[in-house]
Amino acid sequence: MNLVFLGPPGSGKGTQAKRIAKKLDLLHLSTGDLLREAVKNGTELGKKAKTYMEAGELVPDDLIVGIIEEKVASGELADGYILDGFPRTVPQAEALRDMLKKNDSGLDKAILIDVTDEEVIDRLSSRAKIEGRADDADVSVVRNRLDVYKKQTQPIIDFYEKESILTKVDGEGDIDDITYRLQEAITKK
Ligand code: ADP
């Protein structure tokens, strides 16, 4: 099963992707985690990504597409995966479609985790206290990430709707209930 998880920052993508990956025995690939790790380790990638991330902007498409291409080429994704945080722009979605096609592969579903703006802002400010992510602690950076999501990421919802693989799941309420809803949405035909 090859899945993409979509949703605004704070929608619970990361938390739920981890849970579902474990339950369905899929690889969980979070571009946010991967980039934060690169920044922490001071790698070339980390150096390039840092200023964008601190401002709540997206890192350039070619940078992130290159990383995903490497993952696809390495065969790591061969047994099924959940992409969390990628794609985030229409060019990224197109690049993903093309690289998968080249490998005779494709996505089974794109899952949109639906939550309201108010809920997102509440969740990110409490996450800031728990996880200590600088991009969560600064209200103006949080607002910018939401803006960036609306302008750059929301258009890929239409992209996947047109490909007839989009499924929306209500992302509000009890964490276990959301996991259950996701699992149902993913496993039903
Ligand atoms: P969130 O969804 O909570 O905003 P993520 O952990 O998914 O956080 O991403 C954190 C940051 O990493 C983003 O704000 C962005 O700067 C960068 N990033 C992650 N994935 C991508 C991507 N696919 N394209 C561009 N930038 C990305």
Short mmCIF file of C-alpha atoms and ligand atoms in Angstrom, two decimals, residues 7-11 13 30-33 35-36 49 52-61 64 68 84-89 92 124 127 133 135-136 145, ligand 1:
data_model
loop_
_atom_site.label_atom_id
_atom_site.label_comp_id
_atom_site.label_asym_id
_atom_site.label_seq_id
_atom_site.Cartn_x
_atom_site.Cartn_y
_atom_site.Cartn_z
CA GLY A 7 -3.31 18.09 5.99
CA PRO A 8 -2.37 21.41 7.52
CA PRO A 9 0.45 21.74 10.05
CA GLY A 10 -0.94 20.46 13.34
CA SER A 11 -3.49 18.20 11.67
CA LYS A 13 -0.38 13.82 10.13
CA SER A 30 8.35 12.26 7.17
CA THR A 31 10.15 14.97 5.23
CA GLY A 32 9.83 17.32 8.24
CA ASP A 33 11.60 14.79 10.52
CA LEU A 35 14.93 17.86 7.44
CA ARG A 36 15.01 18.53 11.20
CA ALA A 49 17.02 24.01 4.63
CA TYR A 52 13.39 28.32 5.18
CA MET A 53 12.21 26.13 8.03
CA GLU A 54 12.77 28.78 10.66
CA ALA A 55 10.63 31.21 8.68
CA GLY A 56 7.88 28.65 8.09
CA GLU A 57 8.57 28.68 4.35
CA LEU A 58 8.91 25.57 2.22
CA VAL A 59 12.37 24.46 1.21
CA PRO A 60 12.88 24.62 -2.59
CA ASP A 61 11.16 21.86 -4.58
CA ILE A 64 13.18 17.87 -1.47
CA ILE A 68 12.57 11.51 -2.48
CA ASP A 84 4.06 12.49 5.50
CA GLY A 85 4.85 16.09 4.52
CA PHE A 86 5.54 15.30 0.88
CA PRO A 87 4.30 16.34 -1.63
CA ARG A 88 3.56 19.87 -0.48
CA THR A 89 3.31 21.71 -3.81
CA GLN A 92 6.26 18.09 -6.03
CA LEU A 124 0.58 23.91 17.59
CA ARG A 127 2.98 21.12 20.85
CA ARG A 133 9.96 23.00 18.00
CA ASP A 135 8.59 26.86 14.37
CA ASP A 136 5.65 26.03 16.66
CA ARG A 145 2.92 27.99 7.78
P1 ADP B 1 4.25 20.85 9.79
O1 ADP B 1 3.43 20.01 8.88
O2 ADP B 1 3.85 20.72 11.23
O3 ADP B 1 4.39 22.27 9.36
P2 ADP B 1 6.67 19.35 9.05
O4 ADP B 1 7.41 18.67 10.14
O5 ADP B 1 5.94 18.51 8.06
O6 ADP B 1 5.72 20.34 9.81
O7 ADP B 1 7.65 20.33 8.23
C1 ADP B 1 8.42 21.30 8.89
C2 ADP B 1 9.08 22.22 7.86
O8 ADP B 1 9.95 21.45 7.00
C3 ADP B 1 8.14 22.94 6.90
O9 ADP B 1 7.61 24.12 7.45
C4 ADP B 1 9.06 23.19 5.70
O10 ADP B 1 9.93 24.29 5.93
C5 ADP B 1 9.93 21.95 5.65
N1 ADP B 1 9.37 20.90 4.76
C6 ADP B 1 8.94 19.66 5.12
N2 ADP B 1 8.50 18.96 4.07
C7 ADP B 1 8.67 19.76 2.98
C8 ADP B 1 8.39 19.62 1.59
N3 ADP B 1 7.83 18.51 1.06
N4 ADP B 1 8.69 20.67 0.76
C9 ADP B 1 9.22 21.78 1.24
N5 ADP B 1 9.50 22.00 2.54
C10 ADP B 1 9.23 21.00 3.42
#
